[in-house]
Amino acid sequence: MAKHMPAAPAAWRWAAFTAFVLVLFYWTPLLAPDATIQWNALHLHYPAQHYFSEQVRAGHLPHWVNYVFAGFPMLSDPQTGGFYPLNWPFFAAGVTPLGIQMEIVLHAVLAIWGAFLLLRRLTARTAAALAGALSYGLGGYFASHSSHVGMIQAAALLPWLLYCWERAGAGNRLVWLARAAAVAGACFLTGSLGSAVVALLFLILFAVWRRMDLVGLAMVVLASLAVSTVVWLPALTFWQYVRPAGFLEALAPRALATLFWPDALGLITGAYRGGADPTRSYLYSGLLLVPLAAFALRRQDLRGAALLLTGVPLILTLVHSADHWFAAALGLSILVTYGIAELEIHWRREWVPLLVLAVFALDLCASNSWLNPLAYARMSYQEISGDGEKAMQSLDGTFSRGLRLEVPDGFALFGSLNSSILAHVESTAGYNPLQLAAWRDYRTAAPANRKLVDGLSAAMIVSPAHEQILPNGTYLPRAYFAPHVAGVASLDESRRLLPSLDPAAHALVQVPFSGVLQDPAARVLAISVVEQGLRVRYRAVSPSLLKVATPFYPGWQARADGESLEVLRVDHALMGAVVPAGEHEVVFAFETKHFAAAAAVSALAALGLLLAGLRRQPG
């Protein structure tokens, strides 16, 4: 035991140094009163996680949320991250803007820790490994994507995936493969499914370089997909119905200049001249990054690694999406670590890696946190969103449940673009890079045909010109009967008819449908709206189409007196059902398709990986 005593203080010194750097990097966004989250973290992740937490603590899962886009399939959207285990403590405590910032910091710590373990195992150089780890975990990807919570969570897990794979080749193979599969599955559970796929592709590239094991790779891929079934299976349906709004953007070649200088595109000085989205144009991970990575190529055995781990991911970002840069960033961090080791050998000075480590730490703190506008907002949450959020909350109870507020898309009068979720006010607007395609068509046609807004049960309308909320005297109820029903053969046909549609007089129903003898005098007697459904009592003398001002999406079910009814697509984007004659109550309820089966598969796979990953092996 005495022989191991000297190692402990050294380990504590490295840990203390890392903690000190993290404090320097995140002190302001965590503790300063004039700093908070911004952009997607503010508008998308915080409201979604807050609502998910609120609903789970109330005892049920939010399959559907009523408060944005006139209704939205929340549990089908993977971006919420509701099933990612490292989010659960925040859900249990209640999600706040500071909580979202703490999620970001937690994953920076994980990225550094995982990268350090991986790089030290590859090079056996502690100081060099820590410098490489800082270049990754505090690098340009984590700084620029600080508002994309799911992306940085998945990126933070990538080094752990490679570390588990590397350990599997040194013994206890099945145990470490199970751990690798658990990490890969967690990448999917973050909700950033594109990042998770890239992580698996990078694992394959890493395996080609270090140790090819086709059986092991197949086990990791299949087990990770099994454990994350609860996320990706509903997402498969979701993607069939959504239309991305600028979701993917390839890396602009000019952004590569930020590898050498953080202000190459004018971001730091406020004269930005890059692409439309600066979060996809900032790559800086240290002034020494590229020179040290190049210096590592003195070793011929690393040239293949450079091509696999940096060249291939770089091409992927240039032709597909800049959001995948984290893979190339980790490849560069691997080369940097080897480059520092080569520098130490070349100069034969033990202090060289320590000096490089100090330069990286100071450089990254200054460039990627203290001076970088992408890292966090330089205003308080109250300044950005607080007053608007209070204004939205004041509307709760102003008008009857089941009626909506019409807000122009992208209008930030109420702070967060999804403040209606936080305030529990039903709204026609919202923010999400992924929106239901037919809903976008309907919203696009609405400015030229204001009757479509009436058809959304919008009892109050925000006037952007006067920043006032005005009553809408022509709104239609949440559920109603139109006197005339017409069939349309396709979505293209119903889209063409939207500009001239009067929802009060006509209903467009996608064929085939049957059984309609529309009663022009049919009446809705009562409507009761709940979180994930509604009840409608009506009277009709013949089977008639009941229109419901809620977006059509698979998973909606309708029953009248115990009898199942087919839910139809109505008016291109909304839904309805042909209800039987007489006076009845029809109940509409939503549950994510295949959710129960997907959750069962994920639970069983997670249990299997837990037992395998914790199993003790002889010796």
PDB file of N, CA and C in Angstrom, residues 104-195:
ATOM      1  N   ILE A 104     -25.847  22.029 -18.614  1.00  0.00           N
ATOM      2  CA  ILE A 104     -24.758  22.332 -19.551  1.00  0.00           C
ATOM      3  C   ILE A 104     -23.404  22.164 -18.869  1.00  0.00           C
ATOM      4  N   VAL A 105     -23.269  22.696 -17.657  1.00  0.00           N
ATOM      5  CA  VAL A 105     -22.008  22.591 -16.921  1.00  0.00           C
ATOM      6  C   VAL A 105     -21.707  21.131 -16.596  1.00  0.00           C
ATOM      7  N   LEU A 106     -22.711  20.398 -16.145  1.00  0.00           N
ATOM      8  CA  LEU A 106     -22.509  18.981 -15.834  1.00  0.00           C
ATOM      9  C   LEU A 106     -21.925  18.242 -17.020  1.00  0.00           C
ATOM     10  N   HIS A 107     -22.414  18.535 -18.202  1.00  0.00           N
ATOM     11  CA  HIS A 107     -21.934  17.789 -19.370  1.00  0.00           C
ATOM     12  C   HIS A 107     -20.588  18.294 -19.873  1.00  0.00           C
ATOM     13  N   ALA A 108     -20.249  19.524 -19.570  1.00  0.00           N
ATOM     14  CA  ALA A 108     -18.871  19.952 -19.832  1.00  0.00           C
ATOM     15  C   ALA A 108     -17.913  19.180 -18.937  1.00  0.00           C
ATOM     16  N   VAL A 109     -18.290  19.000 -17.681  1.00  0.00           N
ATOM     17  CA  VAL A 109     -17.467  18.209 -16.758  1.00  0.00           C
ATOM     18  C   VAL A 109     -17.333  16.779 -17.264  1.00  0.00           C
ATOM     19  N   LEU A 110     -18.447  16.193 -17.693  1.00  0.00           N
ATOM     20  CA  LEU A 110     -18.399  14.820 -18.208  1.00  0.00           C
ATOM     21  C   LEU A 110     -17.539  14.729 -19.460  1.00  0.00           C
ATOM     22  N   ALA A 111     -17.637  15.715 -20.326  1.00  0.00           N
ATOM     23  CA  ALA A 111     -16.836  15.700 -21.554  1.00  0.00           C
ATOM     24  C   ALA A 111     -15.346  15.738 -21.219  1.00  0.00           C
ATOM     25  N   ILE A 112     -14.971  16.606 -20.278  1.00  0.00           N
ATOM     26  CA  ILE A 112     -13.559  16.718 -19.903  1.00  0.00           C
ATOM     27  C   ILE A 112     -13.084  15.442 -19.218  1.00  0.00           C
ATOM     28  N   TRP A 113     -13.861  14.953 -18.290  1.00  0.00           N
ATOM     29  CA  TRP A 113     -13.478  13.755 -17.544  1.00  0.00           C
ATOM     30  C   TRP A 113     -13.356  12.551 -18.477  1.00  0.00           C
ATOM     31  N   GLY A 114     -14.363  12.352 -19.339  1.00  0.00           N
ATOM     32  CA  GLY A 114     -14.309  11.224 -20.268  1.00  0.00           C
ATOM     33  C   GLY A 114     -13.168  11.339 -21.250  1.00  0.00           C
ATOM     34  N   ALA A 115     -12.956  12.546 -21.794  1.00  0.00           N
ATOM     35  CA  ALA A 115     -11.856  12.736 -22.737  1.00  0.00           C
ATOM     36  C   ALA A 115     -10.504  12.521 -22.052  1.00  0.00           C
ATOM     37  N   PHE A 116     -10.384  12.989 -20.811  1.00  0.00           N
ATOM     38  CA  PHE A 116      -9.122  12.794 -20.076  1.00  0.00           C
ATOM     39  C   PHE A 116      -8.820  11.314 -19.892  1.00  0.00           C
ATOM     40  N   LEU A 117      -9.815  10.518 -19.460  1.00  0.00           N
ATOM     41  CA  LEU A 117      -9.584   9.085 -19.259  1.00  0.00           C
ATOM     42  C   LEU A 117      -9.207   8.408 -20.577  1.00  0.00           C
ATOM     43  N   LEU A 118      -9.896   8.783 -21.645  1.00  0.00           N
ATOM     44  CA  LEU A 118      -9.601   8.198 -22.952  1.00  0.00           C
ATOM     45  C   LEU A 118      -8.200   8.575 -23.419  1.00  0.00           C
ATOM     46  N   LEU A 119      -7.870   9.854 -23.351  1.00  0.00           N
ATOM     47  CA  LEU A 119      -6.597  10.324 -23.885  1.00  0.00           C
ATOM     48  C   LEU A 119      -5.424   9.833 -23.046  1.00  0.00           C
ATOM     49  N   ARG A 120      -5.603   9.755 -21.748  1.00  0.00           N
ATOM     50  CA  ARG A 120      -4.519   9.223 -20.910  1.00  0.00           C
ATOM     51  C   ARG A 120      -4.306   7.750 -21.191  1.00  0.00           C
ATOM     52  N   ARG A 121      -5.384   7.025 -21.461  1.00  0.00           N
ATOM     53  CA  ARG A 121      -5.226   5.606 -21.793  1.00  0.00           C
ATOM     54  C   ARG A 121      -4.527   5.433 -23.138  1.00  0.00           C
ATOM     55  N   LEU A 122      -4.776   6.322 -24.082  1.00  0.00           N
ATOM     56  CA  LEU A 122      -4.145   6.218 -25.397  1.00  0.00           C
ATOM     57  C   LEU A 122      -2.669   6.591 -25.353  1.00  0.00           C
ATOM     58  N   THR A 123      -2.321   7.607 -24.538  1.00  0.00           N
ATOM     59  CA  THR A 123      -0.962   8.156 -24.597  1.00  0.00           C
ATOM     60  C   THR A 123      -0.134   7.927 -23.346  1.00  0.00           C
ATOM     61  N   ALA A 124      -0.789   7.580 -22.224  1.00  0.00           N
ATOM     62  CA  ALA A 124      -0.106   7.426 -20.933  1.00  0.00           C
ATOM     63  C   ALA A 124       0.562   8.723 -20.490  1.00  0.00           C
ATOM     64  N   ARG A 125       0.035   9.860 -20.903  1.00  0.00           N
ATOM     65  CA  ARG A 125       0.579  11.179 -20.538  1.00  0.00           C
ATOM     66  C   ARG A 125      -0.521  11.993 -19.858  1.00  0.00           C
ATOM     67  N   THR A 126      -0.366  12.248 -18.574  1.00  0.00           N
ATOM     68  CA  THR A 126      -1.438  12.864 -17.800  1.00  0.00           C
ATOM     69  C   THR A 126      -1.660  14.326 -18.181  1.00  0.00           C
ATOM     70  N   ALA A 127      -0.610  15.130 -18.165  1.00  0.00           N
ATOM     71  CA  ALA A 127      -0.766  16.557 -18.465  1.00  0.00           C
ATOM     72  C   ALA A 127      -1.225  16.759 -19.906  1.00  0.00           C
ATOM     73  N   ALA A 128      -0.640  16.003 -20.825  1.00  0.00           N
ATOM     74  CA  ALA A 128      -1.042  16.110 -22.226  1.00  0.00           C
ATOM     75  C   ALA A 128      -2.505  15.704 -22.398  1.00  0.00           C
ATOM     76  N   ALA A 129      -2.916  14.643 -21.696  1.00  0.00           N
ATOM     77  CA  ALA A 129      -4.298  14.181 -21.793  1.00  0.00           C
ATOM     78  C   ALA A 129      -5.263  15.228 -21.251  1.00  0.00           C
ATOM     79  N   LEU A 130      -4.880  15.895 -20.175  1.00  0.00           N
ATOM     80  CA  LEU A 130      -5.755  16.914 -19.610  1.00  0.00           C
ATOM     81  C   LEU A 130      -5.865  18.118 -20.545  1.00  0.00           C
ATOM     82  N   ALA A 131      -4.762  18.497 -21.177  1.00  0.00           N
ATOM     83  CA  ALA A 131      -4.819  19.588 -22.151  1.00  0.00           C
ATOM     84  C   ALA A 131      -5.732  19.229 -23.318  1.00  0.00           C
ATOM     85  N   GLY A 132      -5.601  18.004 -23.824  1.00  0.00           N
ATOM     86  CA  GLY A 132      -6.478  17.560 -24.902  1.00  0.00           C
ATOM     87  C   GLY A 132      -7.934  17.516 -24.472  1.00  0.00           C
ATOM     88  N   ALA A 133      -8.170  17.100 -23.214  1.00  0.00           N
ATOM     89  CA  ALA A 133      -9.535  17.041 -22.701  1.00  0.00           C
ATOM     90  C   ALA A 133     -10.149  18.433 -22.592  1.00  0.00           C
ATOM     91  N   LEU A 134      -9.361  19.405 -22.145  1.00  0.00           N
ATOM     92  CA  LEU A 134      -9.871  20.779 -22.073  1.00  0.00           C
ATOM     93  C   LEU A 134     -10.183  21.314 -23.464  1.00  0.00           C
ATOM     94  N   SER A 135      -9.344  20.982 -24.425  1.00  0.00           N
ATOM     95  CA  SER A 135      -9.587  21.477 -25.787  1.00  0.00           C
ATOM     96  C   SER A 135     -10.895  20.936 -26.338  1.00  0.00           C
ATOM     97  N   TYR A 136     -11.321  19.786 -25.820  1.00  0.00           N
ATOM     98  CA  TYR A 136     -12.606  19.221 -26.260  1.00  0.00           C
ATOM     99  C   TYR A 136     -13.768  19.763 -25.427  1.00  0.00           C
ATOM    100  N   GLY A 137     -13.724  19.552 -24.106  1.00  0.00           N
ATOM    101  CA  GLY A 137     -14.856  19.884 -23.251  1.00  0.00           C
ATOM    102  C   GLY A 137     -15.111  21.368 -23.087  1.00  0.00           C
ATOM    103  N   LEU A 138     -14.089  22.204 -23.271  1.00  0.00           N
ATOM    104  CA  LEU A 138     -14.276  23.658 -23.226  1.00  0.00           C
ATOM    105  C   LEU A 138     -14.059  24.275 -24.603  1.00  0.00           C
ATOM    106  N   GLY A 139     -14.100  23.441 -25.626  1.00  0.00           N
ATOM    107  CA  GLY A 139     -13.789  23.890 -26.979  1.00  0.00           C
ATOM    108  C   GLY A 139     -14.934  24.585 -27.674  1.00  0.00           C
ATOM    109  N   GLY A 140     -14.710  24.878 -28.944  1.00  0.00           N
ATOM    110  CA  GLY A 140     -15.653  25.678 -29.710  1.00  0.00           C
ATOM    111  C   GLY A 140     -17.018  25.054 -29.842  1.00  0.00           C
ATOM    112  N   TYR A 141     -17.099  23.730 -29.938  1.00  0.00           N
ATOM    113  CA  TYR A 141     -18.406  23.090 -30.089  1.00  0.00           C
ATOM    114  C   TYR A 141     -19.262  23.320 -28.851  1.00  0.00           C
ATOM    115  N   PHE A 142     -18.678  23.116 -27.676  1.00  0.00           N
ATOM    116  CA  PHE A 142     -19.450  23.268 -26.445  1.00  0.00           C
ATOM    117  C   PHE A 142     -19.772  24.735 -26.169  1.00  0.00           C
ATOM    118  N   ALA A 143     -18.903  25.637 -26.576  1.00  0.00           N
ATOM    119  CA  ALA A 143     -19.195  27.062 -26.402  1.00  0.00           C
ATOM    120  C   ALA A 143     -20.287  27.518 -27.359  1.00  0.00           C
ATOM    121  N   SER A 144     -20.167  27.148 -28.621  1.00  0.00           N
ATOM    122  CA  SER A 144     -21.116  27.647 -29.618  1.00  0.00           C
ATOM    123  C   SER A 144     -22.478  26.971 -29.512  1.00  0.00           C
ATOM    124  N   HIS A 145     -22.513  25.727 -29.051  1.00  0.00           N
ATOM    125  CA  HIS A 145     -23.779  24.992 -28.956  1.00  0.00           C
ATOM    126  C   HIS A 145     -24.317  24.957 -27.534  1.00  0.00           C
ATOM    127  N   SER A 146     -23.935  25.923 -26.716  1.00  0.00           N
ATOM    128  CA  SER A 146     -24.402  25.927 -25.335  1.00  0.00           C
ATOM    129  C   SER A 146     -25.922  26.074 -25.244  1.00  0.00           C
ATOM    130  N   SER A 147     -26.562  26.557 -26.295  1.00  0.00           N
ATOM    131  CA  SER A 147     -28.021  26.670 -26.282  1.00  0.00           C
ATOM    132  C   SER A 147     -28.702  25.412 -26.809  1.00  0.00           C
ATOM    133  N   HIS A 148     -27.927  24.461 -27.347  1.00  0.00           N
ATOM    134  CA  HIS A 148     -28.490  23.220 -27.886  1.00  0.00           C
ATOM    135  C   HIS A 148     -28.200  22.098 -26.888  1.00  0.00           C
ATOM    136  N   VAL A 149     -29.062  21.987 -25.898  1.00  0.00           N
ATOM    137  CA  VAL A 149     -28.765  21.148 -24.737  1.00  0.00           C
ATOM    138  C   VAL A 149     -28.561  19.689 -25.125  1.00  0.00           C
ATOM    139  N   GLY A 150     -29.464  19.123 -25.917  1.00  0.00           N
ATOM    140  CA  GLY A 150     -29.339  17.723 -26.292  1.00  0.00           C
ATOM    141  C   GLY A 150     -28.064  17.426 -27.065  1.00  0.00           C
ATOM    142  N   MET A 151     -27.663  18.347 -27.923  1.00  0.00           N
ATOM    143  CA  MET A 151     -26.447  18.137 -28.715  1.00  0.00           C
ATOM    144  C   MET A 151     -25.211  18.056 -27.841  1.00  0.00           C
ATOM    145  N   ILE A 152     -25.067  18.975 -26.879  1.00  0.00           N
ATOM    146  CA  ILE A 152     -23.860  18.941 -26.067  1.00  0.00           C
ATOM    147  C   ILE A 152     -23.905  17.775 -25.082  1.00  0.00           C
ATOM    148  N   GLN A 153     -25.102  17.329 -24.711  1.00  0.00           N
ATOM    149  CA  GLN A 153     -25.180  16.137 -23.867  1.00  0.00           C
ATOM    150  C   GLN A 153     -24.653  14.918 -24.614  1.00  0.00           C
ATOM    151  N   ALA A 154     -25.083  14.744 -25.851  1.00  0.00           N
ATOM    152  CA  ALA A 154     -24.597  13.614 -26.644  1.00  0.00           C
ATOM    153  C   ALA A 154     -23.104  13.732 -26.913  1.00  0.00           C
ATOM    154  N   ALA A 155     -22.640  14.943 -27.224  1.00  0.00           N
ATOM    155  CA  ALA A 155     -21.209  15.153 -27.482  1.00  0.00           C
ATOM    156  C   ALA A 155     -20.377  14.854 -26.242  1.00  0.00           C
ATOM    157  N   ALA A 156     -20.906  15.157 -25.064  1.00  0.00           N
ATOM    158  CA  ALA A 156     -20.176  14.902 -23.827  1.00  0.00           C
ATOM    159  C   ALA A 156     -19.996  13.413 -23.565  1.00  0.00           C
ATOM    160  N   LEU A 157     -20.910  12.597 -24.093  1.00  0.00           N
ATOM    161  CA  LEU A 157     -20.841  11.153 -23.858  1.00  0.00           C
ATOM    162  C   LEU A 157     -19.921  10.436 -24.839  1.00  0.00           C
ATOM    163  N   LEU A 158     -19.579  11.086 -25.946  1.00  0.00           N
ATOM    164  CA  LEU A 158     -18.755  10.417 -26.959  1.00  0.00           C
ATOM    165  C   LEU A 158     -17.417   9.916 -26.408  1.00  0.00           C
ATOM    166  N   PRO A 159     -16.648  10.706 -25.652  1.00  0.00           N
ATOM    167  CA  PRO A 159     -15.389  10.162 -25.126  1.00  0.00           C
ATOM    168  C   PRO A 159     -15.596   8.948 -24.231  1.00  0.00           C
ATOM    169  N   TRP A 160     -16.684   8.928 -23.471  1.00  0.00           N
ATOM    170  CA  TRP A 160     -16.975   7.773 -22.621  1.00  0.00           C
ATOM    171  C   TRP A 160     -17.257   6.534 -23.465  1.00  0.00           C
ATOM    172  N   LEU A 161     -17.913   6.705 -24.594  1.00  0.00           N
ATOM    173  CA  LEU A 161     -18.173   5.584 -25.493  1.00  0.00           C
ATOM    174  C   LEU A 161     -16.865   4.983 -25.994  1.00  0.00           C
ATOM    175  N   LEU A 162     -15.947   5.848 -26.414  1.00  0.00           N
ATOM    176  CA  LEU A 162     -14.653   5.359 -26.909  1.00  0.00           C
ATOM    177  C   LEU A 162     -13.821   4.759 -25.782  1.00  0.00           C
ATOM    178  N   TYR A 163     -13.920   5.337 -24.597  1.00  0.00           N
ATOM    179  CA  TYR A 163     -13.167   4.812 -23.451  1.00  0.00           C
ATOM    180  C   TYR A 163     -13.637   3.398 -23.102  1.00  0.00           C
ATOM    181  N   CYS A 164     -14.942   3.193 -23.085  1.00  0.00           N
ATOM    182  CA  CYS A 164     -15.464   1.854 -22.795  1.00  0.00           C
ATOM    183  C   CYS A 164     -15.038   0.863 -23.872  1.00  0.00           C
ATOM    184  N   TRP A 165     -15.059   1.312 -25.127  1.00  0.00           N
ATOM    185  CA  TRP A 165     -14.615   0.438 -26.221  1.00  0.00           C
ATOM    186  C   TRP A 165     -13.136   0.078 -26.057  1.00  0.00           C
ATOM    187  N   GLU A 166     -12.330   1.060 -25.708  1.00  0.00           N
ATOM    188  CA  GLU A 166     -10.899   0.814 -25.535  1.00  0.00           C
ATOM    189  C   GLU A 166     -10.667  -0.166 -24.382  1.00  0.00           C
ATOM    190  N   ARG A 167     -11.407  -0.010 -23.298  1.00  0.00           N
ATOM    191  CA  ARG A 167     -11.256  -0.913 -22.160  1.00  0.00           C
ATOM    192  C   ARG A 167     -11.700  -2.332 -22.510  1.00  0.00           C
ATOM    193  N   ALA A 168     -12.679  -2.466 -23.411  1.00  0.00           N
ATOM    194  CA  ALA A 168     -13.164  -3.797 -23.790  1.00  0.00           C
ATOM    195  C   ALA A 168     -12.087  -4.627 -24.460  1.00  0.00           C
ATOM    196  N   GLY A 169     -11.123  -3.963 -25.064  1.00  0.00           N
ATOM    197  CA  GLY A 169     -10.045  -4.688 -25.719  1.00  0.00           C
ATOM    198  C   GLY A 169      -8.951  -5.150 -24.773  1.00  0.00           C
ATOM    199  N   ALA A 170      -9.029  -4.719 -23.511  1.00  0.00           N
ATOM    200  CA  ALA A 170      -7.969  -5.051 -22.553  1.00  0.00           C
ATOM    201  C   ALA A 170      -8.420  -6.060 -21.512  1.00  0.00           C
ATOM    202  N   GLY A 171      -9.636  -6.565 -21.616  1.00  0.00           N
ATOM    203  CA  GLY A 171     -10.138  -7.523 -20.647  1.00  0.00           C
ATOM    204  C   GLY A 171     -11.551  -7.197 -20.234  1.00  0.00           C
ATOM    205  N   ASN A 172     -12.255  -8.214 -19.655  1.00  0.00           N
ATOM    206  CA  ASN A 172     -13.654  -8.032 -19.266  1.00  0.00           C
ATOM    207  C   ASN A 172     -14.479  -7.500 -20.446  1.00  0.00           C
ATOM    208  N   ARG A 173     -14.324  -8.145 -21.576  1.00  0.00           N
ATOM    209  CA  ARG A 173     -14.867  -7.639 -22.830  1.00  0.00           C
ATOM    210  C   ARG A 173     -16.366  -7.395 -22.758  1.00  0.00           C
ATOM    211  N   LEU A 174     -17.125  -8.379 -22.301  1.00  0.00           N
ATOM    212  CA  LEU A 174     -18.575  -8.239 -22.304  1.00  0.00           C
ATOM    213  C   LEU A 174     -19.033  -7.142 -21.356  1.00  0.00           C
ATOM    214  N   VAL A 175     -18.361  -7.008 -20.213  1.00  0.00           N
ATOM    215  CA  VAL A 175     -18.719  -5.959 -19.258  1.00  0.00           C
ATOM    216  C   VAL A 175     -18.549  -4.587 -19.892  1.00  0.00           C
ATOM    217  N   TRP A 176     -17.416  -4.365 -20.527  1.00  0.00           N
ATOM    218  CA  TRP A 176     -17.148  -3.052 -21.093  1.00  0.00           C
ATOM    219  C   TRP A 176     -17.948  -2.799 -22.365  1.00  0.00           C
ATOM    220  N   LEU A 177     -18.252  -3.865 -23.127  1.00  0.00           N
ATOM    221  CA  LEU A 177     -19.140  -3.681 -24.274  1.00  0.00           C
ATOM    222  C   LEU A 177     -20.543  -3.290 -23.807  1.00  0.00           C
ATOM    223  N   ALA A 178     -21.002  -3.878 -22.709  1.00  0.00           N
ATOM    224  CA  ALA A 178     -22.304  -3.500 -22.161  1.00  0.00           C
ATOM    225  C   ALA A 178     -22.292  -2.039 -21.729  1.00  0.00           C
ATOM    226  N   ARG A 179     -21.196  -1.599 -21.131  1.00  0.00           N
ATOM    227  CA  ARG A 179     -21.099  -0.199 -20.719  1.00  0.00           C
ATOM    228  C   ARG A 179     -21.053   0.717 -21.936  1.00  0.00           C
ATOM    229  N   ALA A 180     -20.338   0.290 -22.970  1.00  0.00           N
ATOM    230  CA  ALA A 180     -20.310   1.093 -24.198  1.00  0.00           C
ATOM    231  C   ALA A 180     -21.711   1.210 -24.796  1.00  0.00           C
ATOM    232  N   ALA A 181     -22.460   0.099 -24.797  1.00  0.00           N
ATOM    233  CA  ALA A 181     -23.826   0.134 -25.328  1.00  0.00           C
ATOM    234  C   ALA A 181     -24.714   1.046 -24.496  1.00  0.00           C
ATOM    235  N   ALA A 182     -24.515   1.016 -23.163  1.00  0.00           N
ATOM    236  CA  ALA A 182     -25.310   1.895 -22.296  1.00  0.00           C
ATOM    237  C   ALA A 182     -25.016   3.357 -22.606  1.00  0.00           C
ATOM    238  N   VAL A 183     -23.759   3.693 -22.822  1.00  0.00           N
ATOM    239  CA  VAL A 183     -23.397   5.078 -23.147  1.00  0.00           C
ATOM    240  C   VAL A 183     -23.979   5.470 -24.507  1.00  0.00           C
ATOM    241  N   ALA A 184     -23.848   4.575 -25.500  1.00  0.00           N
ATOM    242  CA  ALA A 184     -24.405   4.878 -26.820  1.00  0.00           C
ATOM    243  C   ALA A 184     -25.920   5.032 -26.752  1.00  0.00           C
ATOM    244  N   GLY A 185     -26.575   4.183 -25.956  1.00  0.00           N
ATOM    245  CA  GLY A 185     -28.013   4.325 -25.776  1.00  0.00           C
ATOM    246  C   GLY A 185     -28.367   5.643 -25.134  1.00  0.00           C
ATOM    247  N   ALA A 186     -27.557   6.073 -24.152  1.00  0.00           N
ATOM    248  CA  ALA A 186     -27.792   7.363 -23.502  1.00  0.00           C
ATOM    249  C   ALA A 186     -27.661   8.513 -24.496  1.00  0.00           C
ATOM    250  N   CYS A 187     -26.753   8.367 -25.475  1.00  0.00           N
ATOM    251  CA  CYS A 187     -26.636   9.401 -26.519  1.00  0.00           C
ATOM    252  C   CYS A 187     -27.966   9.570 -27.242  1.00  0.00           C
ATOM    253  N   PHE A 188     -28.634   8.474 -27.559  1.00  0.00           N
ATOM    254  CA  PHE A 188     -29.946   8.557 -28.203  1.00  0.00           C
ATOM    255  C   PHE A 188     -30.979   9.142 -27.251  1.00  0.00           C
ATOM    256  N   LEU A 189     -30.912   8.768 -25.972  1.00  0.00           N
ATOM    257  CA  LEU A 189     -31.903   9.232 -25.005  1.00  0.00           C
ATOM    258  C   LEU A 189     -31.820  10.730 -24.755  1.00  0.00           C
ATOM    259  N   THR A 190     -30.680  11.357 -25.053  1.00  0.00           N
ATOM    260  CA  THR A 190     -30.604  12.820 -24.911  1.00  0.00           C
ATOM    261  C   THR A 190     -31.599  13.517 -25.824  1.00  0.00           C
ATOM    262  N   GLY A 191     -32.025  12.838 -26.869  1.00  0.00           N
ATOM    263  CA  GLY A 191     -32.950  13.425 -27.833  1.00  0.00           C
ATOM    264  C   GLY A 191     -32.283  13.964 -29.070  1.00  0.00           C
ATOM    265  N   SER A 192     -30.965  14.063 -29.055  1.00  0.00           N
ATOM    266  CA  SER A 192     -30.238  14.510 -30.243  1.00  0.00           C
ATOM    267  C   SER A 192     -29.871  13.273 -31.056  1.00  0.00           C
ATOM    268  N   LEU A 193     -30.835  12.770 -31.802  1.00  0.00           N
ATOM    269  CA  LEU A 193     -30.646  11.487 -32.479  1.00  0.00           C
ATOM    270  C   LEU A 193     -29.588  11.570 -33.572  1.00  0.00           C
ATOM    271  N   GLY A 194     -29.492  12.711 -34.240  1.00  0.00           N
ATOM    272  CA  GLY A 194     -28.444  12.871 -35.241  1.00  0.00           C
ATOM    273  C   GLY A 194     -27.067  12.793 -34.620  1.00  0.00           C
ATOM    274  N   SER A 195     -26.888  13.421 -33.451  1.00  0.00           N
ATOM    275  CA  SER A 195     -25.598  13.360 -32.762  1.00  0.00           C
ATOM    276  C   SER A 195     -25.292  11.935 -32.320  1.00  0.00           C
TER     277      SER A 195
END
